[in-house]
């Protein structure tokens, strides 16, 4: 989907600086994983990858979501409905199953990387730490965010 497309939808723009070539961009785990896993109803959709050679800036254009799970639960005075939690857990399991069937494991599943839209749609995001089951060991022992 191009940026000049009259049917363009609302999107999220993720800007990642300091890349040197298109080849380097195409070997990024995040870009490779998002391309390999799309389309899936519970994986954040990557619409386009743009690279500005002059500035070394990589731009990922993804679908727009409302918030992440952390934002949903932070400061709440009431519990999230059990049926909503059940659906979100089911959708999260479907996203992980899809990743694992495609030989990829996420390695950084946390509330900030689980996005929701309209309180009904859940999508897993942030594939920067993912690895292929076929990648060479050793795997990094500790990669997730410290609380």
mmCIF file with all atom_site columns, C-alpha atoms in Angstrom:
data_model
loop_
_atom_site.group_PDB
_atom_site.id
_atom_site.type_symbol
_atom_site.label_atom_id
_atom_site.label_alt_id
_atom_site.label_comp_id
_atom_site.label_asym_id
_atom_site.label_entity_id
_atom_site.label_seq_id
_atom_site.pdbx_PDB_ins_code
_atom_site.Cartn_x
_atom_site.Cartn_y
_atom_site.Cartn_z
_atom_site.occupancy
_atom_site.B_iso_or_equiv
_atom_site.pdbx_formal_charge
_atom_site.auth_seq_id
_atom_site.auth_comp_id
_atom_site.auth_asym_id
_atom_site.auth_atom_id
_atom_site.pdbx_PDB_model_num
ATOM 1   C CA . UNK A 1 1   ? 0.000   0.000   0.000  1.00 0.00 ? 1   UNK A CA 1
ATOM 2   C CA . UNK A 1 2   ? 1.636   3.250   -1.079 1.00 0.00 ? 2   UNK A CA 1
ATOM 3   C CA . UNK A 1 3   ? 1.523   6.503   0.828  1.00 0.00 ? 3   UNK A CA 1
ATOM 4   C CA . UNK A 1 4   ? -0.085  8.212   -2.159 1.00 0.00 ? 4   UNK A CA 1
ATOM 5   C CA . UNK A 1 5   ? -2.839  5.628   -2.338 1.00 0.00 ? 5   UNK A CA 1
ATOM 6   C CA . UNK A 1 6   ? -6.256  7.339   -2.231 1.00 0.00 ? 6   UNK A CA 1
ATOM 7   C CA . UNK A 1 7   ? -7.596  4.296   -0.348 1.00 0.00 ? 7   UNK A CA 1
ATOM 8   C CA . UNK A 1 8   ? -4.867  4.596   2.290  1.00 0.00 ? 8   UNK A CA 1
ATOM 9   C CA . UNK A 1 9   ? -5.843  3.788   5.846  1.00 0.00 ? 9   UNK A CA 1
ATOM 10  C CA . UNK A 1 10  ? -4.701  5.207   9.147  1.00 0.00 ? 10  UNK A CA 1
ATOM 11  C CA . UNK A 1 11  ? -1.307  3.809   10.013 1.00 0.00 ? 11  UNK A CA 1
ATOM 12  C CA . UNK A 1 12  ? 1.512   3.847   12.524 1.00 0.00 ? 12  UNK A CA 1
ATOM 13  C CA . UNK A 1 13  ? 4.910   5.061   11.379 1.00 0.00 ? 13  UNK A CA 1
ATOM 14  C CA . UNK A 1 14  ? 7.908   3.550   13.156 1.00 0.00 ? 14  UNK A CA 1
ATOM 15  C CA . UNK A 1 15  ? 11.184  5.376   12.479 1.00 0.00 ? 15  UNK A CA 1
ATOM 16  C CA . UNK A 1 16  ? 14.452  3.526   13.067 1.00 0.00 ? 16  UNK A CA 1
ATOM 17  C CA . UNK A 1 17  ? 17.664  5.510   12.423 1.00 0.00 ? 17  UNK A CA 1
ATOM 18  C CA . UNK A 1 18  ? 21.244  4.454   11.650 1.00 0.00 ? 18  UNK A CA 1
ATOM 19  C CA . UNK A 1 19  ? 21.084  1.921   8.855  1.00 0.00 ? 19  UNK A CA 1
ATOM 20  C CA . UNK A 1 20  ? 23.619  1.870   6.049  1.00 0.00 ? 20  UNK A CA 1
ATOM 21  C CA . UNK A 1 21  ? 22.080  -0.032  3.165  1.00 0.00 ? 21  UNK A CA 1
ATOM 22  C CA . UNK A 1 22  ? 18.896  -1.586  1.859  1.00 0.00 ? 22  UNK A CA 1
ATOM 23  C CA . UNK A 1 23  ? 20.550  -4.997  2.223  1.00 0.00 ? 23  UNK A CA 1
ATOM 24  C CA . UNK A 1 24  ? 21.077  -4.333  5.941  1.00 0.00 ? 24  UNK A CA 1
ATOM 25  C CA . UNK A 1 25  ? 17.428  -3.305  6.284  1.00 0.00 ? 25  UNK A CA 1
ATOM 26  C CA . UNK A 1 26  ? 16.211  -6.446  4.500  1.00 0.00 ? 26  UNK A CA 1
ATOM 27  C CA . UNK A 1 27  ? 18.177  -8.672  6.896  1.00 0.00 ? 27  UNK A CA 1
ATOM 28  C CA . UNK A 1 28  ? 16.634  -7.145  10.034 1.00 0.00 ? 28  UNK A CA 1
ATOM 29  C CA . UNK A 1 29  ? 14.838  -9.789  12.078 1.00 0.00 ? 29  UNK A CA 1
ATOM 30  C CA . UNK A 1 30  ? 11.870  -7.492  12.657 1.00 0.00 ? 30  UNK A CA 1
ATOM 31  C CA . UNK A 1 31  ? 11.307  -6.835  8.944  1.00 0.00 ? 31  UNK A CA 1
ATOM 32  C CA . UNK A 1 32  ? 11.852  -10.476 7.974  1.00 0.00 ? 32  UNK A CA 1
ATOM 33  C CA . UNK A 1 33  ? 9.502   -11.746 10.686 1.00 0.00 ? 33  UNK A CA 1
ATOM 34  C CA . UNK A 1 34  ? 6.716   -9.296  9.869  1.00 0.00 ? 34  UNK A CA 1
ATOM 35  C CA . UNK A 1 35  ? 6.921   -10.166 6.172  1.00 0.00 ? 35  UNK A CA 1
ATOM 36  C CA . UNK A 1 36  ? 6.969   -13.889 6.884  1.00 0.00 ? 36  UNK A CA 1
ATOM 37  C CA . UNK A 1 37  ? 4.085   -13.781 9.369  1.00 0.00 ? 37  UNK A CA 1
ATOM 38  C CA . UNK A 1 38  ? 1.742   -11.579 7.330  1.00 0.00 ? 38  UNK A CA 1
ATOM 39  C CA . UNK A 1 39  ? -1.100  -11.707 6.866  1.00 0.00 ? 39  UNK A CA 1
ATOM 40  C CA . UNK A 1 40  ? -2.519  -13.013 10.130 1.00 0.00 ? 40  UNK A CA 1
ATOM 41  C CA . UNK A 1 41  ? -5.401  -11.611 12.120 1.00 0.00 ? 41  UNK A CA 1
ATOM 42  C CA . UNK A 1 42  ? -3.364  -11.477 15.353 1.00 0.00 ? 42  UNK A CA 1
ATOM 43  C CA . UNK A 1 43  ? -0.027  -10.206 14.020 1.00 0.00 ? 43  UNK A CA 1
ATOM 44  C CA . UNK A 1 44  ? 0.546   -6.474  13.462 1.00 0.00 ? 44  UNK A CA 1
ATOM 45  C CA . UNK A 1 45  ? 0.333   -5.861  9.705  1.00 0.00 ? 45  UNK A CA 1
ATOM 46  C CA . UNK A 1 46  ? 3.375   -4.326  8.010  1.00 0.00 ? 46  UNK A CA 1
ATOM 47  C CA . UNK A 1 47  ? 2.154   -2.244  5.075  1.00 0.00 ? 47  UNK A CA 1
ATOM 48  C CA . UNK A 1 48  ? 5.398   -0.861  3.715  1.00 0.00 ? 48  UNK A CA 1
ATOM 49  C CA . UNK A 1 49  ? 9.136   -0.534  4.385  1.00 0.00 ? 49  UNK A CA 1
ATOM 50  C CA . UNK A 1 50  ? 10.844  2.685   3.319  1.00 0.00 ? 50  UNK A CA 1
ATOM 51  C CA . UNK A 1 51  ? 14.581  3.372   3.467  1.00 0.00 ? 51  UNK A CA 1
ATOM 52  C CA . UNK A 1 52  ? 16.253  6.755   2.994  1.00 0.00 ? 52  UNK A CA 1
ATOM 53  C CA . UNK A 1 53  ? 19.830  5.994   1.972  1.00 0.00 ? 53  UNK A CA 1
ATOM 54  C CA . UNK A 1 54  ? 21.001  9.584   2.513  1.00 0.00 ? 54  UNK A CA 1
ATOM 55  C CA . UNK A 1 55  ? 19.980  9.746   6.185  1.00 0.00 ? 55  UNK A CA 1
ATOM 56  C CA . UNK A 1 56  ? 20.149  6.010   6.934  1.00 0.00 ? 56  UNK A CA 1
ATOM 57  C CA . UNK A 1 57  ? 16.592  6.112   8.238  1.00 0.00 ? 57  UNK A CA 1
ATOM 58  C CA . UNK A 1 58  ? 14.309  3.102   8.080  1.00 0.00 ? 58  UNK A CA 1
ATOM 59  C CA . UNK A 1 59  ? 10.551  3.669   8.236  1.00 0.00 ? 59  UNK A CA 1
ATOM 60  C CA . UNK A 1 60  ? 8.098   0.852   8.931  1.00 0.00 ? 60  UNK A CA 1
ATOM 61  C CA . UNK A 1 61  ? 4.493   1.655   8.080  1.00 0.00 ? 61  UNK A CA 1
ATOM 62  C CA . UNK A 1 62  ? 2.141   -0.564  10.065 1.00 0.00 ? 62  UNK A CA 1
ATOM 63  C CA . UNK A 1 63  ? -1.547  -0.716  10.800 1.00 0.00 ? 63  UNK A CA 1
ATOM 64  C CA . UNK A 1 64  ? -2.802  1.606   13.521 1.00 0.00 ? 64  UNK A CA 1
ATOM 65  C CA . UNK A 1 65  ? -3.965  0.140   16.822 1.00 0.00 ? 65  UNK A CA 1
ATOM 66  C CA . UNK A 1 66  ? -5.598  1.955   19.751 1.00 0.00 ? 66  UNK A CA 1
ATOM 67  C CA . UNK A 1 67  ? -3.345  1.003   22.659 1.00 0.00 ? 67  UNK A CA 1
ATOM 68  C CA . UNK A 1 68  ? -1.317  -1.751  24.253 1.00 0.00 ? 68  UNK A CA 1
ATOM 69  C CA . UNK A 1 69  ? -2.444  -4.031  27.069 1.00 0.00 ? 69  UNK A CA 1
ATOM 70  C CA . UNK A 1 70  ? -0.387  -2.115  29.639 1.00 0.00 ? 70  UNK A CA 1
ATOM 71  C CA . UNK A 1 71  ? -2.236  1.092   28.770 1.00 0.00 ? 71  UNK A CA 1
ATOM 72  C CA . UNK A 1 72  ? -5.536  -0.783  29.058 1.00 0.00 ? 72  UNK A CA 1
ATOM 73  C CA . UNK A 1 73  ? -4.892  -2.053  32.586 1.00 0.00 ? 73  UNK A CA 1
ATOM 74  C CA . UNK A 1 74  ? -2.807  0.807   34.027 1.00 0.00 ? 74  UNK A CA 1
ATOM 75  C CA . UNK A 1 75  ? -4.759  2.803   36.576 1.00 0.00 ? 75  UNK A CA 1
ATOM 76  C CA . UNK A 1 76  ? -8.024  0.903   36.094 1.00 0.00 ? 76  UNK A CA 1
ATOM 77  C CA . UNK A 1 77  ? -10.523 0.985   38.910 1.00 0.00 ? 77  UNK A CA 1
ATOM 78  C CA . UNK A 1 78  ? -12.537 -1.947  37.567 1.00 0.00 ? 78  UNK A CA 1
ATOM 79  C CA . UNK A 1 79  ? -11.511 -5.353  36.315 1.00 0.00 ? 79  UNK A CA 1
ATOM 80  C CA . UNK A 1 80  ? -11.444 -6.073  32.607 1.00 0.00 ? 80  UNK A CA 1
ATOM 81  C CA . UNK A 1 81  ? -14.424 -8.296  31.804 1.00 0.00 ? 81  UNK A CA 1
ATOM 82  C CA . UNK A 1 82  ? -13.621 -11.996 32.044 1.00 0.00 ? 82  UNK A CA 1
ATOM 83  C CA . UNK A 1 83  ? -14.964 -12.619 28.533 1.00 0.00 ? 83  UNK A CA 1
ATOM 84  C CA . UNK A 1 84  ? -12.610 -9.927  27.175 1.00 0.00 ? 84  UNK A CA 1
ATOM 85  C CA . UNK A 1 85  ? -9.616  -11.417 28.999 1.00 0.00 ? 85  UNK A CA 1
ATOM 86  C CA . UNK A 1 86  ? -10.539 -14.874 27.703 1.00 0.00 ? 86  UNK A CA 1
ATOM 87  C CA . UNK A 1 87  ? -10.757 -13.603 24.092 1.00 0.00 ? 87  UNK A CA 1
ATOM 88  C CA . UNK A 1 88  ? -7.469  -11.707 24.388 1.00 0.00 ? 88  UNK A CA 1
ATOM 89  C CA . UNK A 1 89  ? -5.690  -14.788 25.759 1.00 0.00 ? 89  UNK A CA 1
ATOM 90  C CA . UNK A 1 90  ? -7.110  -16.921 22.953 1.00 0.00 ? 90  UNK A CA 1
ATOM 91  C CA . UNK A 1 91  ? -5.980  -14.372 20.344 1.00 0.00 ? 91  UNK A CA 1
ATOM 92  C CA . UNK A 1 92  ? -2.521  -14.140 21.914 1.00 0.00 ? 92  UNK A CA 1
ATOM 93  C CA . UNK A 1 93  ? -2.202  -17.934 21.801 1.00 0.00 ? 93  UNK A CA 1
ATOM 94  C CA . UNK A 1 94  ? -3.257  -17.900 18.122 1.00 0.00 ? 94  UNK A CA 1
ATOM 95  C CA . UNK A 1 95  ? -0.576  -15.312 17.312 1.00 0.00 ? 95  UNK A CA 1
ATOM 96  C CA . UNK A 1 96  ? 2.121   -17.351 19.074 1.00 0.00 ? 96  UNK A CA 1
ATOM 97  C CA . UNK A 1 97  ? 0.942   -20.564 17.425 1.00 0.00 ? 97  UNK A CA 1
ATOM 98  C CA . UNK A 1 98  ? 1.208   -18.856 14.021 1.00 0.00 ? 98  UNK A CA 1
ATOM 99  C CA . UNK A 1 99  ? 4.726   -17.666 14.823 1.00 0.00 ? 99  UNK A CA 1
ATOM 100 C CA . UNK A 1 100 ? 5.846   -21.086 16.017 1.00 0.00 ? 100 UNK A CA 1
ATOM 101 C CA . UNK A 1 101 ? 4.347   -22.836 12.968 1.00 0.00 ? 101 UNK A CA 1
ATOM 102 C CA . UNK A 1 102 ? 6.449   -20.454 10.865 1.00 0.00 ? 102 UNK A CA 1
ATOM 103 C CA . UNK A 1 103 ? 9.624   -21.254 12.804 1.00 0.00 ? 103 UNK A CA 1
ATOM 104 C CA . UNK A 1 104 ? 9.853   -17.985 14.740 1.00 0.00 ? 104 UNK A CA 1
ATOM 105 C CA . UNK A 1 105 ? 9.781   -17.355 18.459 1.00 0.00 ? 105 UNK A CA 1
ATOM 106 C CA . UNK A 1 106 ? 9.090   -13.857 19.820 1.00 0.00 ? 106 UNK A CA 1
ATOM 107 C CA . UNK A 1 107 ? 11.253  -13.721 23.002 1.00 0.00 ? 107 UNK A CA 1
ATOM 108 C CA . UNK A 1 108 ? 9.755   -10.442 24.264 1.00 0.00 ? 108 UNK A CA 1
ATOM 109 C CA . UNK A 1 109 ? 6.046   -10.990 24.891 1.00 0.00 ? 109 UNK A CA 1
ATOM 110 C CA . UNK A 1 110 ? 4.966   -8.356  27.416 1.00 0.00 ? 110 UNK A CA 1
ATOM 111 C CA . UNK A 1 111 ? 1.949   -6.064  27.840 1.00 0.00 ? 111 UNK A CA 1
ATOM 112 C CA . UNK A 1 112 ? 3.582   -3.238  25.856 1.00 0.00 ? 112 UNK A CA 1
ATOM 113 C CA . UNK A 1 113 ? 3.985   -5.520  22.813 1.00 0.00 ? 113 UNK A CA 1
ATOM 114 C CA . UNK A 1 114 ? 0.385   -6.743  22.812 1.00 0.00 ? 114 UNK A CA 1
ATOM 115 C CA . UNK A 1 115 ? -1.757  -4.209  20.971 1.00 0.00 ? 115 UNK A CA 1
ATOM 116 C CA . UNK A 1 116 ? -5.530  -3.865  20.927 1.00 0.00 ? 116 UNK A CA 1
ATOM 117 C CA . UNK A 1 117 ? -8.115  -2.037  18.881 1.00 0.00 ? 117 UNK A CA 1
ATOM 118 C CA . UNK A 1 118 ? -11.749 -1.348  19.768 1.00 0.00 ? 118 UNK A CA 1
ATOM 119 C CA . UNK A 1 119 ? -11.364 -3.547  22.881 1.00 0.00 ? 119 UNK A CA 1
ATOM 120 C CA . UNK A 1 120 ? -12.014 -6.556  20.634 1.00 0.00 ? 120 UNK A CA 1
ATOM 121 C CA . UNK A 1 121 ? -8.990  -7.054  18.355 1.00 0.00 ? 121 UNK A CA 1
ATOM 122 C CA . UNK A 1 122 ? -5.597  -8.164  19.690 1.00 0.00 ? 122 UNK A CA 1
ATOM 123 C CA . UNK A 1 123 ? -2.340  -8.201  17.729 1.00 0.00 ? 123 UNK A CA 1
ATOM 124 C CA . UNK A 1 124 ? 1.189   -9.114  18.724 1.00 0.00 ? 124 UNK A CA 1
ATOM 125 C CA . UNK A 1 125 ? 3.872   -6.559  17.790 1.00 0.00 ? 125 UNK A CA 1
ATOM 126 C CA . UNK A 1 126 ? 7.567   -5.659  18.177 1.00 0.00 ? 126 UNK A CA 1
ATOM 127 C CA . UNK A 1 127 ? 9.488   -8.453  16.517 1.00 0.00 ? 127 UNK A CA 1
ATOM 128 C CA . UNK A 1 128 ? 12.928  -6.898  17.048 1.00 0.00 ? 128 UNK A CA 1
ATOM 129 C CA . UNK A 1 129 ? 14.013  -9.624  19.494 1.00 0.00 ? 129 UNK A CA 1
ATOM 130 C CA . UNK A 1 130 ? 12.555  -12.601 17.641 1.00 0.00 ? 130 UNK A CA 1
ATOM 131 C CA . UNK A 1 131 ? 14.652  -15.490 16.404 1.00 0.00 ? 131 UNK A CA 1
ATOM 132 C CA . UNK A 1 132 ? 14.191  -18.246 13.905 1.00 0.00 ? 132 UNK A CA 1
ATOM 133 C CA . UNK A 1 133 ? 14.308  -21.803 15.169 1.00 0.00 ? 133 UNK A CA 1
ATOM 134 C CA . UNK A 1 134 ? 16.893  -22.303 12.421 1.00 0.00 ? 134 UNK A CA 1
ATOM 135 C CA . UNK A 1 135 ? 19.225  -19.500 13.563 1.00 0.00 ? 135 UNK A CA 1
ATOM 136 C CA . UNK A 1 136 ? 22.583  -20.467 14.975 1.00 0.00 ? 136 UNK A CA 1
ATOM 137 C CA . UNK A 1 137 ? 23.018  -20.861 18.699 1.00 0.00 ? 137 UNK A CA 1
ATOM 138 C CA . UNK A 1 138 ? 23.884  -19.636 21.228 1.00 0.00 ? 138 UNK A CA 1
ATOM 139 C CA . UNK A 1 139 ? 20.715  -17.689 21.828 1.00 0.00 ? 139 UNK A CA 1
ATOM 140 C CA . UNK A 1 140 ? 20.923  -14.667 24.090 1.00 0.00 ? 140 UNK A CA 1
ATOM 141 C CA . UNK A 1 141 ? 19.943  -15.785 27.579 1.00 0.00 ? 141 UNK A CA 1
ATOM 142 C CA . UNK A 1 142 ? 18.351  -12.552 28.718 1.00 0.00 ? 142 UNK A CA 1
ATOM 143 C CA . UNK A 1 143 ? 16.640  -10.234 26.261 1.00 0.00 ? 143 UNK A CA 1
ATOM 144 C CA . UNK A 1 144 ? 13.399  -9.011  27.792 1.00 0.00 ? 144 UNK A CA 1
ATOM 145 C CA . UNK A 1 145 ? 12.638  -5.738  29.489 1.00 0.00 ? 145 UNK A CA 1
ATOM 146 C CA . UNK A 1 146 ? 13.565  -5.524  33.160 1.00 0.00 ? 146 UNK A CA 1
ATOM 147 C CA . UNK A 1 147 ? 10.675  -4.426  35.360 1.00 0.00 ? 147 UNK A CA 1
#
